[in-house]
XYZ file of C-alpha atoms in Angstrom:
713
model
C 7.039 -36.934 -13.751
C 8.910 -34.983 -16.397
C 11.065 -32.152 -15.106
C 10.730 -28.713 -16.651
C 12.578 -26.625 -14.090
C 14.536 -23.799 -15.715
C 18.298 -23.791 -15.937
C 20.289 -21.431 -13.750
C 20.787 -17.943 -15.070
C 24.066 -16.168 -15.608
C 22.573 -13.422 -13.433
C 23.474 -15.478 -10.359
C 26.723 -15.090 -8.456
C 28.276 -18.422 -7.372
C 28.203 -17.347 -3.702
C 24.396 -17.097 -3.620
C 22.642 -19.504 -1.280
C 19.487 -19.417 -3.435
C 19.530 -18.787 -7.207
C 17.309 -15.951 -8.445
C 15.039 -18.430 -10.257
C 14.173 -19.973 -6.908
C 13.561 -16.696 -5.055
C 10.052 -15.332 -4.443
C 9.354 -11.865 -3.010
C 5.694 -11.813 -2.072
C 3.312 -9.795 0.080
C 0.223 -10.926 1.973
C -2.483 -8.267 1.614
C -6.232 -8.047 2.282
C -9.121 -6.366 4.085
C -8.758 -6.125 7.854
C -9.545 -9.419 9.646
C -9.470 -11.537 6.463
C -6.708 -13.641 8.046
C -3.441 -12.345 6.562
C -1.337 -12.693 9.697
C -2.861 -16.081 10.606
C -2.043 -17.304 7.089
C 1.524 -15.977 7.386
C 1.983 -17.710 10.757
C 0.991 -21.062 9.232
C 3.394 -20.525 6.348
C 6.208 -19.921 8.843
C 5.282 -23.076 10.764
C 5.161 -25.353 7.718
C 8.454 -23.949 6.391
C 10.184 -24.569 9.727
C 10.875 -20.930 10.660
C 8.882 -21.367 13.888
C 8.221 -24.561 15.796
C 5.007 -23.397 17.435
C 2.135 -21.723 15.624
C 1.578 -18.150 16.823
C -1.970 -16.811 17.136
C -3.161 -13.243 16.595
C -5.871 -13.479 19.289
C -3.305 -14.711 21.833
C -0.785 -11.984 20.947
C 1.827 -14.575 19.938
C 2.010 -13.993 16.166
C 5.625 -13.672 15.011
C 4.925 -10.953 12.428
C 2.771 -8.926 14.855
C 5.711 -8.101 17.093
C 4.875 -4.554 18.238
C 3.224 -4.295 21.661
C 0.384 -2.273 20.131
C -0.242 -5.007 17.539
C -0.391 -7.773 20.117
C -2.703 -5.792 22.381
C -5.151 -4.868 19.616
C -4.913 -8.033 17.512
C -4.242 -6.047 14.335
C -1.239 -5.520 12.065
C 0.121 -1.960 12.178
C 3.503 -2.182 10.483
C 4.491 -4.446 7.612
C 6.863 -7.183 8.806
C 9.391 -8.891 6.523
C 10.442 -12.486 7.079
C 12.242 -15.147 5.021
C 11.503 -18.866 4.799
C 12.287 -21.846 2.558
C 9.908 -24.301 0.891
C 10.463 -27.372 -1.260
C 7.590 -28.193 -3.605
C 6.820 -31.899 -3.940
C 4.843 -31.542 -7.174
C 5.297 -30.030 -10.619
C 8.101 -28.238 -12.473
C 10.044 -27.278 -9.330
C 9.691 -30.672 -7.639
C 12.397 -31.243 -5.037
C 13.944 -27.766 -5.455
C 14.300 -25.596 -2.349
C 12.938 -22.064 -2.820
C 13.504 -18.996 -0.693
C 10.324 -17.024 -0.040
C 10.641 -13.481 1.320
C 7.247 -12.603 2.809
C 5.931 -9.190 3.822
C 2.778 -9.337 5.980
C 0.954 -6.028 5.478
C -1.723 -4.259 7.573
C -5.384 -4.431 6.582
C -6.578 -1.326 8.420
C -7.030 1.668 6.133
C -5.153 3.962 8.548
C -1.950 2.073 7.726
C -2.387 1.922 3.951
C 1.106 3.439 3.459
C 2.597 0.167 4.723
C 0.787 -1.719 1.945
C 1.723 0.890 -0.652
C 5.459 0.808 -0.025
C 5.554 -2.969 0.338
C 3.792 -3.605 -2.969
C 6.200 -1.184 -4.664
C 9.124 -3.573 -4.094
C 7.438 -6.982 -4.360
C 7.332 -9.324 -7.349
C 4.033 -10.968 -6.422
C 1.264 -10.956 -3.845
C -1.252 -13.240 -2.167
C -4.634 -11.526 -1.831
C -6.542 -13.059 1.087
C -10.348 -12.987 1.033
C -12.911 -14.143 3.583
C -15.024 -17.039 2.240
C -18.097 -15.558 3.951
C -17.765 -11.845 3.127
C -15.935 -12.149 -0.224
C -14.578 -8.841 -1.537
C -14.717 -6.109 1.129
C -13.926 -2.371 0.816
C -10.274 -2.590 1.824
C -9.885 -5.589 -0.506
C -10.742 -3.213 -3.358
C -8.197 -0.637 -2.156
C -5.436 -3.247 -1.904
C -6.364 -4.611 -5.341
C -6.058 -1.114 -6.863
C -2.653 -0.736 -5.209
C -1.551 -4.031 -6.784
C -2.800 -2.817 -10.173
C -0.921 0.472 -9.715
C 2.426 -1.301 -9.223
C 1.663 -4.128 -11.717
C 1.969 -6.866 -9.093
C 1.038 -10.424 -10.210
C -1.167 -12.147 -7.669
C -2.933 -15.300 -6.560
C -5.942 -15.387 -4.225
C -6.460 -17.398 -1.047
C -10.108 -17.780 -0.041
C -9.717 -18.135 3.724
C -12.140 -19.148 6.500
C -13.707 -22.008 4.528
C -14.691 -23.543 7.892
C -16.935 -20.605 8.860
C -20.751 -20.761 8.758
C -21.848 -19.191 5.483
C -18.565 -19.894 3.665
C -19.071 -20.013 -0.108
C -15.955 -20.489 -2.254
C -17.726 -20.001 -5.578
C -19.606 -16.893 -4.414
C -16.296 -15.361 -3.253
C -14.827 -15.939 -6.739
C -17.888 -14.339 -8.352
C -17.465 -11.268 -6.099
C -13.817 -11.051 -7.249
C -15.000 -11.029 -10.851
C -17.841 -8.534 -10.366
C -16.258 -6.114 -7.873
C -12.590 -6.288 -8.895
C -12.875 -7.183 -12.576
C -10.477 -10.061 -11.862
C -10.034 -12.927 -14.304
C -10.256 -15.319 -11.345
C -10.350 -19.099 -11.729
C -10.005 -21.845 -9.123
C -6.814 -23.904 -9.147
C -8.310 -26.141 -6.451
C -11.912 -26.978 -5.568
C -12.945 -27.385 -1.915
C -14.262 -30.734 -0.737
C -17.134 -29.661 1.505
C -17.638 -26.299 3.211
C -18.212 -24.882 6.690
C -17.841 -27.681 9.295
C -17.559 -30.323 6.564
C -14.616 -28.667 4.751
C -12.161 -31.543 4.692
C -9.989 -31.392 1.581
C -9.271 -30.035 -1.881
C -9.268 -31.206 -5.482
C -6.228 -30.072 -7.486
C -7.463 -29.143 -10.980
C -3.918 -28.992 -12.359
C -2.516 -32.222 -10.906
C -5.883 -34.029 -11.296
C -5.664 -35.296 -7.736
C -7.641 -34.941 -4.511
C -6.264 -34.456 -1.010
C -8.022 -34.907 2.324
C -6.727 -33.513 5.615
C -6.054 -36.068 8.332
C -8.307 -34.950 11.201
C -6.117 -36.869 13.678
C -3.391 -34.278 13.016
C -4.675 -30.885 14.233
C -1.594 -29.104 12.821
C -2.519 -30.055 9.261
C 0.843 -31.595 8.384
C -0.656 -34.958 7.356
C -2.543 -34.847 4.063
C -3.801 -38.005 2.332
C -4.080 -38.324 -1.430
C -7.448 -39.841 -2.407
C -9.522 -40.400 -5.544
C -11.556 -37.440 -6.719
C -15.004 -37.840 -5.055
C -17.627 -39.132 -7.471
C -20.078 -36.368 -6.604
C -17.408 -33.801 -7.584
C -16.393 -35.406 -10.882
C -18.701 -33.181 -12.985
C -17.505 -29.993 -11.223
C -13.896 -31.134 -11.591
C -14.242 -31.628 -15.362
C -16.177 -28.378 -15.831
C -13.724 -26.192 -13.901
C -10.624 -27.866 -15.350
C -11.999 -27.348 -18.871
C -12.748 -23.685 -18.067
C -9.224 -23.242 -16.611
C -7.536 -24.678 -19.714
C -9.750 -22.625 -22.026
C -8.822 -19.421 -20.151
C -5.083 -20.208 -20.089
C -5.079 -21.000 -23.825
C -5.416 -17.249 -24.445
C -1.928 -16.740 -22.956
C -0.072 -19.826 -24.215
C -0.012 -20.726 -27.930
C 1.273 -24.293 -27.377
C -1.477 -24.963 -24.856
C -4.064 -23.453 -27.201
C -2.925 -25.740 -30.026
C -3.185 -28.868 -27.861
C -6.557 -27.771 -26.503
C -8.002 -27.184 -29.983
C -6.643 -30.550 -31.132
C -8.392 -32.230 -28.202
C -5.143 -33.550 -26.693
C -4.783 -34.182 -22.965
C -2.850 -31.414 -21.203
C -0.206 -32.771 -18.816
C 0.169 -31.193 -15.366
C 3.672 -29.668 -15.944
C 2.475 -27.935 -19.128
C -0.602 -26.575 -17.384
C 1.454 -25.353 -14.407
C 3.789 -23.398 -16.658
C 0.769 -21.915 -18.464
C -0.697 -20.780 -15.108
C 2.668 -19.251 -14.204
C 2.905 -17.403 -17.520
C -0.683 -16.082 -17.304
C -0.210 -14.999 -13.670
C 2.974 -13.072 -14.543
C 1.110 -11.349 -17.391
C -1.310 -9.836 -14.794
C -4.253 -11.229 -16.774
C -5.058 -14.232 -14.600
C -5.643 -14.850 -10.888
C -5.534 -18.425 -9.594
C -7.698 -19.088 -6.526
C -7.003 -21.506 -3.641
C -9.478 -22.432 -0.853
C -8.460 -23.025 2.741
C -8.824 -22.149 6.392
C -5.586 -20.908 7.900
C -6.893 -21.003 11.477
C -7.764 -24.718 11.099
C -4.429 -25.388 9.322
C -5.945 -26.438 5.991
C -4.899 -25.279 2.539
C -1.771 -23.349 3.511
C 0.618 -25.997 2.151
C -1.201 -25.829 -1.188
C -0.801 -22.065 -1.033
C 2.967 -22.458 -0.487
C 3.136 -24.887 -3.438
C 1.264 -22.336 -5.559
C 3.604 -19.491 -4.543
C 6.586 -21.561 -5.704
C 4.885 -22.868 -8.859
C 2.951 -19.816 -10.042
C 4.444 -16.654 -8.557
C 7.205 -14.957 -10.599
C 10.846 -14.820 -9.559
C 12.718 -11.481 -9.876
C 13.783 -12.679 -13.350
C 10.179 -13.134 -14.521
C 8.924 -9.583 -13.912
C 9.587 -6.698 -16.342
C 12.803 -4.702 -15.745
C 12.551 -1.863 -13.249
C 12.612 1.563 -14.897
C 14.915 4.273 -13.602
C 15.987 7.735 -14.685
C 19.463 9.200 -14.920
C 20.281 12.758 -13.857
C 20.245 13.667 -17.561
C 16.587 12.586 -17.795
C 17.291 9.480 -19.876
C 15.299 6.390 -18.899
C 17.163 3.167 -18.122
C 15.986 -0.386 -17.501
C 17.335 -2.316 -14.532
C 17.268 -6.111 -14.668
C 18.389 -8.397 -11.825
C 22.023 -9.337 -12.325
C 24.625 -9.915 -9.625
C 27.522 -9.022 -11.922
C 26.632 -5.342 -12.503
C 26.771 -2.302 -10.227
C 24.350 -2.079 -7.303
C 21.002 -0.235 -7.521
C 18.168 -0.552 -5.018
C 15.263 1.240 -3.352
C 14.857 2.236 0.302
C 11.164 1.544 0.867
C 10.818 1.829 4.630
C 12.533 3.353 7.674
C 12.303 2.036 11.218
C 13.895 3.288 14.426
C 15.147 0.197 16.248
C 15.968 0.646 19.963
C 19.070 -1.571 19.607
C 20.657 -0.696 16.262
C 19.238 2.767 15.532
C 17.812 3.659 12.137
C 16.997 0.610 10.008
C 16.448 1.154 6.283
C 14.473 -1.606 4.554
C 16.061 -2.057 1.138
C 15.202 -3.981 -2.028
C 18.223 -4.833 -4.184
C 17.261 -4.640 -7.868
C 20.649 -5.377 -9.396
C 24.235 -5.956 -8.299
C 25.496 -7.137 -4.954
C 26.036 -5.174 -1.782
C 28.760 -5.890 0.780
C 28.924 -4.747 4.366
C 31.071 -1.593 4.598
C 30.235 -0.480 1.035
C 29.724 3.175 0.155
C 26.489 3.994 -1.712
C 25.417 7.118 -3.612
C 22.094 8.864 -2.910
C 21.088 10.800 -6.070
C 18.503 12.862 -4.137
C 20.901 14.287 -1.541
C 23.969 14.104 -3.836
C 25.829 12.490 -0.925
C 27.405 9.122 -0.151
C 26.217 6.743 2.577
C 28.327 4.025 4.222
C 26.627 0.717 5.039
C 28.031 -0.384 8.408
C 25.842 -3.495 8.771
C 23.617 -5.656 6.565
C 20.717 -7.552 8.113
C 18.307 -10.176 6.830
C 14.951 -9.594 8.501
C 13.157 -12.202 10.553
C 10.242 -10.036 11.729
C 11.570 -8.422 14.943
C 14.809 -10.463 14.974
C 17.766 -9.804 12.680
C 20.474 -11.922 11.121
C 23.770 -10.237 10.246
C 25.115 -11.066 6.788
C 28.217 -9.946 4.913
C 26.627 -9.628 1.480
C 23.240 -9.467 -0.265
C 22.390 -10.016 -3.935
C 19.921 -9.055 -6.679
C 16.334 -9.723 -5.672
C 17.078 -9.699 -1.925
C 15.147 -7.704 0.659
C 17.354 -6.643 3.558
C 17.927 -3.883 6.103
C 20.770 -1.362 6.106
C 22.357 0.081 9.223
C 24.575 3.178 9.241
C 22.851 5.320 6.610
C 21.892 8.795 7.760
C 20.142 11.070 5.270
C 17.788 8.554 3.665
C 13.996 8.876 3.412
C 11.343 6.477 2.137
C 11.560 6.235 -1.643
C 15.255 7.100 -1.981
C 17.349 5.216 -4.500
C 20.786 4.066 -3.367
C 23.213 3.025 -6.082
C 26.900 2.661 -6.872
C 28.725 5.955 -7.224
C 28.828 6.968 -10.868
C 25.490 5.387 -11.813
C 23.322 8.295 -10.578
C 20.035 6.483 -11.248
C 16.731 7.285 -9.579
C 14.000 4.655 -9.328
C 10.361 5.690 -9.090
C 9.439 6.006 -5.405
C 6.103 4.804 -3.985
C 3.378 7.453 -3.717
C 1.295 8.046 -0.608
C -2.110 9.593 0.134
C -2.424 12.944 1.902
C -3.343 12.934 5.631
C -7.072 13.467 6.268
C -7.174 14.171 9.999
C -5.125 16.326 12.372
C -5.016 17.323 16.026
C -2.945 19.472 18.322
C -0.546 17.779 20.726
C 1.558 19.026 23.624
C 3.683 17.344 26.295
C 2.351 17.218 29.835
C 5.594 18.691 31.187
C 7.946 21.346 29.834
C 10.852 18.927 30.347
C 9.329 16.597 27.748
C 9.163 19.305 25.061
C 12.491 18.416 23.440
C 11.946 14.658 23.783
C 8.561 14.989 22.071
C 10.055 16.985 19.201
C 12.705 14.291 18.633
C 10.116 11.519 18.866
C 7.710 13.156 16.413
C 10.538 13.836 13.964
C 11.611 10.184 14.004
C 8.046 8.926 13.639
C 7.480 11.302 10.708
C 10.671 9.969 9.066
C 9.295 6.430 9.329
C 5.775 7.161 8.129
C 5.182 9.232 4.965
C 1.457 9.635 5.810
C 2.222 11.201 9.200
C 3.167 14.897 9.241
C 4.156 17.350 11.963
C 3.776 21.133 11.692
C 3.506 24.181 13.916
C 0.553 26.553 13.767
C 2.123 29.986 13.343
C -0.740 31.834 15.036
C -1.188 29.665 18.130
C 2.260 28.039 18.373
C 0.570 24.625 18.744
C 2.189 21.502 17.317
C -0.208 19.868 14.842
C 0.095 16.204 13.903
C -1.784 14.792 10.907
C -2.445 11.252 9.748
C -4.824 8.843 8.042
C -7.335 8.355 10.843
C -8.106 8.308 14.561
C -6.411 4.941 15.115
C -3.302 6.100 13.240
C -2.858 9.118 15.545
C -3.738 7.056 18.619
C -0.907 4.645 17.779
C 1.466 7.618 17.286
C 0.634 8.908 20.780
C 1.063 5.405 22.204
C 4.470 5.039 20.545
C 5.533 8.448 21.901
C 4.815 7.162 25.396
C 6.367 3.680 25.045
C 9.376 4.378 22.847
C 10.231 7.986 23.760
C 8.755 8.135 27.304
C 6.701 11.245 26.508
C 3.208 11.706 27.924
C 1.199 14.010 25.691
C -2.225 15.641 25.716
C -4.092 16.062 22.459
C -6.815 18.369 21.256
C -9.971 17.516 19.365
C -9.347 15.851 15.988
C -9.515 18.291 13.068
C -10.399 17.572 9.459
C -7.931 18.193 6.628
C -10.163 20.395 4.480
C -9.236 21.527 0.972
C -10.367 24.472 -1.115
C -10.868 24.851 -4.832
C -12.351 27.334 -7.297
C -15.600 27.242 -9.263
C -15.063 30.003 -11.823
C -12.391 31.397 -14.137
C -10.681 34.668 -13.238
C -7.916 37.022 -14.359
C -5.916 38.997 -11.823
C -2.659 40.870 -11.451
C -0.218 41.192 -8.634
C 2.204 44.060 -8.125
C 4.992 44.336 -5.596
C 6.477 47.853 -5.616
C 8.675 49.281 -2.865
C 10.652 52.495 -2.924
C 12.859 53.174 0.075
C 15.505 55.613 -0.962
C 18.060 53.317 -2.571
C 17.347 50.450 -4.918
C 13.626 49.630 -4.935
C 11.652 46.475 -5.577
C 9.443 45.923 -8.615
C 7.527 42.835 -9.703
C 4.360 42.639 -11.792
C 2.506 39.502 -12.912
C -0.843 38.843 -14.596
C -2.396 35.383 -14.291
C -5.478 33.506 -15.443
C -6.962 30.801 -13.238
C -9.261 27.947 -14.318
C -11.080 25.260 -12.306
C -10.225 21.592 -12.972
C -12.097 18.365 -12.314
C -11.910 16.857 -8.814
C -8.698 14.957 -8.286
C -6.867 16.409 -11.319
C -4.468 18.367 -9.109
C -2.609 21.624 -9.692
C -1.106 22.817 -12.964
C 0.932 26.037 -13.157
C 1.975 27.039 -16.673
C 4.241 29.714 -18.142
C 2.533 31.492 -21.080
C 4.858 34.517 -21.227
C 5.851 35.656 -24.721
C 7.956 38.515 -25.989
C 10.088 38.781 -22.863
C 7.618 40.929 -20.887
C 8.957 39.101 -17.850
C 12.635 38.091 -18.131
C 13.323 34.363 -18.021
C 15.144 34.517 -14.691
C 12.033 35.961 -12.982
C 9.490 33.456 -14.326
C 10.366 30.584 -11.969
C 10.205 32.778 -8.824
C 6.778 33.991 -9.977
C 5.530 30.429 -10.457
C 7.021 29.480 -7.069
C 5.104 32.346 -5.484
C 1.850 31.100 -7.013
C 2.519 27.586 -5.745
C 3.338 28.872 -2.267
C 0.189 31.011 -2.152
C -1.920 27.951 -2.995
C -1.089 26.534 0.454
C -3.536 29.012 2.015
C -7.025 29.356 0.601
C -9.544 32.179 0.889
C -12.319 30.365 2.794
C -10.607 28.974 5.932
C -6.958 28.980 4.849
C -6.788 25.337 3.691
C -4.623 24.270 0.714
C -6.155 24.988 -2.693
C -6.427 22.057 -5.130
C -7.641 21.192 -8.638
C -6.908 24.381 -10.563
C -4.849 25.536 -13.519
C -2.943 28.820 -13.498
C -1.419 30.468 -16.550
C 1.134 33.258 -16.193
C 0.153 35.420 -19.195
C 1.571 38.921 -18.761
C 3.516 41.293 -16.559
C 6.223 43.926 -16.586
C 9.617 44.551 -15.060
C 11.998 47.335 -14.146
C 15.552 47.273 -15.473
C 17.046 48.137 -12.079
C 14.501 47.405 -9.349
C 13.182 43.982 -10.398
C 14.385 40.952 -8.403
C 13.472 37.312 -7.826
C 11.958 38.192 -4.449
C 9.796 40.937 -5.967
C 8.395 38.616 -8.628
C 7.759 35.875 -6.096
C 5.690 38.351 -4.078
C 3.928 39.468 -7.261
C 2.983 35.812 -7.910
C 1.616 35.488 -4.368
C -0.440 38.700 -4.667
C -1.752 37.739 -8.110
C -2.910 34.326 -6.920
C -4.635 35.740 -3.833
C -6.499 38.272 -5.973
C -7.466 35.636 -8.548
C -8.659 33.315 -5.778
C -11.024 35.953 -4.384
C -12.529 36.468 -7.849
C -12.936 32.791 -8.747
C -15.717 31.871 -6.295
C -13.675 29.664 -3.939
C -15.435 26.714 -2.309
C -14.565 24.506 0.650
C -14.106 20.754 0.179
C -14.301 18.064 2.873
C -12.983 14.481 2.795
C -15.678 11.885 2.163
C -15.333 8.341 3.457
C -16.487 5.150 1.797
C -18.306 3.350 4.616
C -19.628 -0.215 4.553
C -21.769 -1.364 7.473
C -22.656 -5.047 7.939
C -25.602 -5.429 10.285
C -28.358 -7.940 11.072
C -31.365 -7.042 8.910
C -33.482 -6.107 11.960
C -31.230 -3.075 12.586
C -31.029 -1.973 8.924
C -33.479 0.940 9.319
C -31.724 2.331 12.410
C -28.284 2.108 10.762
C -29.499 3.846 7.583
C -31.260 6.549 9.568
C -28.092 7.208 11.544
C -25.985 7.443 8.353
C -28.489 9.926 6.890
C -28.229 12.063 10.037
C -24.472 12.130 9.458
C -25.060 13.659 5.993
C -24.325 10.257 4.449
C -25.455 9.247 0.963
C -26.514 5.592 0.694
C -24.831 4.170 -2.417
C -25.834 0.519 -2.330
C -27.651 -2.074 -0.242
C -27.196 -5.800 -0.355
C -28.566 -8.711 1.613
C -26.582 -11.831 2.353
C -27.635 -14.691 4.632
C -29.606 -12.605 7.121
C -27.162 -9.696 7.057
C -27.706 -6.300 5.506
C -24.658 -4.718 3.841
C -25.021 -0.953 3.472
C -22.513 1.064 1.419
C -22.507 4.835 1.875
C -20.463 7.949 1.260
C -20.220 9.933 4.506
C -18.289 13.106 5.490
C -15.334 12.269 7.735
C -16.323 15.149 10.018
C -19.426 13.235 11.159
C -17.751 9.845 11.649
C -15.826 10.462 14.876
C -16.946 7.982 17.518
C -18.952 5.954 15.009
C -17.596 2.634 16.289
C -19.347 3.179 19.626
C -22.565 4.500 18.052
C -23.016 1.661 15.574
C -22.511 -0.912 18.325
C -25.187 0.808 20.440
C -27.631 0.862 17.518
C -27.176 -2.844 16.817
C -26.682 -4.216 20.348
C -23.046 -4.865 19.464
C -23.834 -7.012 16.406
C -22.918 -4.654 13.530
C -19.447 -4.034 12.149
C -18.164 -1.450 9.720
C -15.161 -0.493 7.632
C -14.195 2.948 6.396
C -11.659 4.309 3.917
C -10.984 7.712 2.268
C -12.898 8.136 -0.978
C -12.880 11.676 -2.410
C -13.505 15.351 -1.607
C -16.913 17.035 -1.920
C -18.153 20.605 -1.464
C -19.181 21.524 2.075
C -22.793 22.787 2.310
C -22.643 26.610 2.623
C -24.718 26.522 5.831
C -21.915 24.669 7.636
C -18.980 26.846 6.596
C -19.382 29.432 9.363
C -19.285 26.746 12.028
C -16.156 25.215 10.434
C -14.458 28.633 10.435
C -14.994 28.914 14.179
C -13.565 25.465 14.949
C -10.645 25.323 12.478
C -7.103 26.355 13.420
């Protein structure tokens, strides 16, 4: 076979174990229970990282290393692990590649783990269930990949399950995700008879040796006669699609020439990196089939750090800069995750975008304007660590010794002063009060909550000024349950919690003009601030905009920012139940000042008073978080499930029927969904399942507001 492997780049330092071209940073992401962790475990086994396959249901999965993960059989925190794979086919034949894998959670409560992982990855494997196809959390993960421009391939898992349909799963990717998805392999058989795959690119077929339960032995066979028509049809469709992204391939295709496998592989790689194509691979990770083909595809089709567009950063001056991977230039990287390790202290997960970092180096944090010394460098192997002296461009590692670093901080060489765009995270939607069972645990709980809040950007801690209660907020009931569990296990604090509370928001429904005056005379120098504002409602989700429209110097320049700050501060407390106000535009249009008595504090207070007055005039309304709920139930229980959702003020959005199951999609207020897991099991005799994720905010019916006022903090 002809070799078309690329030559080594000048971006590589000679001391590197693996050249950048042969490095892959990928994430495994999907809906909960699609088989991400099981797939990752098989990848680790076939690459020789582990010598015994770990199982999620047995609590032995390497990447599910937290006690809570092993007990519940779910992934809670993203785990990073490195492995090596040598492809035996195609352009990279015989070349050892290093694959850095991040296994991400599927549960919506831990979506921040997916968000920050995708921010630093060069590619992703989206895992789908061959029976269910695209599920709600699949859509969320897909949108996150789109947001960070992550190239991806898809692994249709669970091909051995009853009801598995590879082609239907691809159609659901096209219809629900808008994905340009095409198979790279066709399955030979399905359900119990799934026994092999046909490689459309290599024009070969492979059958799994049933005498080897670990799936290591794979026999190459002739393409089955009854699949010849499908093979030709899907290969033709694949080439036709790829021709849109490769001029040489298009020319050969139009001329009717045969496309050789190496040319087609490079075309798949180019189209995948362009974000316009998603190659699909069938398999069943639990039965050890298809994972080696997935590893081959990661090496052949996923981009290296050199293949993705340069990372954009911003200097202190505001000028944008592009950062390309190169070991010979100064270091720049992003801290994307914090973790408190009981043995080494604070671990900072770090992606190196350019340069090389040595143990003992001093780094500059542009946010804090301070330096940080790196005392140790670690390569991550899930819950185990390997000390190294140096890391290079494209590496994912952990830093020990840094102090004032938070998720999203850039660390760079002193003198560069570059900030990379941090990942963004959703606002918490649920809160509850928490207090230690003993007074002695008060300080320990405060330390524990502070550390957990440092780790998790979607977890917040605050104190209610009126009651003195500590309020914790997160993404869902399970999220806060895990926080309480970690307080007990890691910080030895037993805590009682109150009833979960909803994170309501307020907004306005009418325009208004109002003024705020702050005037104090107390003998000596007084205080004088006066501001006039106009407030306008905005569409849901558009956020807050505060604009300076002052002309003619009616408010001096030095007092404008304090006034705007006052408006922003006042928006934290609404007029209905005191929740934050969202989706409005404020214009500061007029005011007056006193030559002697005016001050920044006076104008800040004037801004606060003006906003409060405007809020009262603008017909404020209360908003509640709505959840996108999908219930899968046997058809005989469909009526009961729908009736129950209606009683919860749910709006049925869509109904679908699939192989004796009814799939009901609804939009339901979060406030009514507490304890739903138990209720839906009772309604369906334990046979229904559901998934839920935050969707949007909607106005609370006026009849319910009084009751909410009585129960809110």
